[in-house]
Amino acid sequence: MMKVLIFGVVLLAAANPCSSYAQNINQIINTDAVEKIERALSADDMQGRKPGTPGGEKAATFIAGEFKRAGLKSLYGDSSYLQRFSMLNAKPAGVKIVWGDGSLDADKVIAFSGRPEIDLTEKSGYAIKKLKSYAELRGFIDSISLITKNTLILVDSSLAGIFPRIRRFGSLRFKNGNNHSSVLVLAQQLPEKFTIHIKQTITEPVLTNVVGIIPGTVKKNEYVIFSGHYDHLGIADKPENGDSIYNGANDDAAGVTGVIMLARYFKAFHNNERTLVFVAFTAEEVGCYGSQYFSNQFASPNDVTAMLNIEMIGTESKWGKNTAYITGYDKTDMGKILEKNLAGSDFNFYADPYPDQQLFYRSDNATLARLGVPAHTISTSKMDHEPNYHKVSDELNTLDVANMSEIIKAIAISATSIVQGIDKPSRVNAGALHK
Ligand SMILES: [Zn+2]
């Protein structure tokens, strides 16, 4: 077997000789156990785990059941692992646009606003922004709840292809969040005169994160978070080859499977001086709302020692087996700490090789990272070539479950010194982040 496993056995046996469970990490994290959870989460009966749908709720209930089986405590001293919160969801109910001398089709406009009506002209005082690339558009949508003024965004027409997908989700807003409107228009130029009138139907879906903890033995108020998002894209409007369910086996049933495995492992190990927090977030795919809600009210960011978010670890990384990358690698020394704990093993972490994609800002680690927390995402996804990414074909049979199991073990072992209160990663210099 891999050296990483041998290393793990030695370390655990030395650290906790009384626990027969902890003597062998393979008894807890192995291909069979990983596949069982991954299979359940990516099954067709989860209906693509879209937030606020029966399939999404079914996934949350399943994860809560696994947290209970693992012996986690609930966060607030009640018996529930489910963290529920209300959102506003707006769906377009009518759009009229006068655009210079002409007009624009309704499908060229997307509003992000919790208001039932939006009226906007060149005199409305909206800030104007232009987005030219997919990365810019994606970055904008991911941080849309941080926008502090009404904004009209001109989206380059080369991005027309992804407009329908953005619209399909409707637009979520925090119920008690800011009430600014962002209006995306697919157009190259802003005319001198324009009128946009949008009517929206507003509903109030209740969304659900799943959270469980293992209280620290010494440093109870220092938190180490392990997370992944359980939501995915739901059911496609039109079937492809007879399949219409976005199973999201890699994105991100794989990460949540990792979180459940780590919960079992650390519970059995039970040598965590710091409090460990295990979270399955909702609504990542539509703007990281689950993690924003959780992060903004969980604890003071200063009390969060580290966050290891796991996103898409089901395929081989560009370096092959027994490797993964860490987003925002150079923003803290956490990567170096994780590597130190893997010394002598066959497993390697690398810095994120896709810096143009801004992955550090695109997943559930971003909210806490912006607040200074060493919060990174661990992934293997080949962002330039992952044929099933955001497709109905992202299914269990496309994953390398054995490799995934090795990655989860490596995360467990690499986090040991942080979990045990020995190492404390340096903070993100939040002031220097460009978003
Ligand atoms: Zn994802």
Short mmCIF file of C-alpha atoms and ligand atoms in Angstrom, two decimals, residues 229 231-232 250-252 284-285 311-312 363 389-390, ligand 1:
data_model
loop_
_atom_site.label_atom_id
_atom_site.label_comp_id
_atom_site.label_asym_id
_atom_site.label_seq_id
_atom_site.Cartn_x
_atom_site.Cartn_y
_atom_site.Cartn_z
CA HIS A 229 -21.26 21.39 -0.65
CA ASP A 231 -26.20 20.86 -3.48
CA HIS A 232 -26.04 20.38 -7.21
CA ASN A 250 -17.88 14.53 -8.34
CA ASP A 251 -19.40 17.99 -7.77
CA ASP A 252 -19.64 17.74 -4.85
CA GLU A 284 -22.93 26.66 -3.54
CA GLU A 285 -23.76 26.29 -7.21
CA GLU A 311 -14.49 20.17 -3.80
CA MET A 312 -14.41 17.58 -6.60
CA SER A 363 -16.07 27.96 -3.54
CA TYR A 389 -18.26 18.86 -15.15
CA HIS A 390 -21.77 20.31 -14.71
ZN ZN B 1 -18.79 22.32 -6.64
#
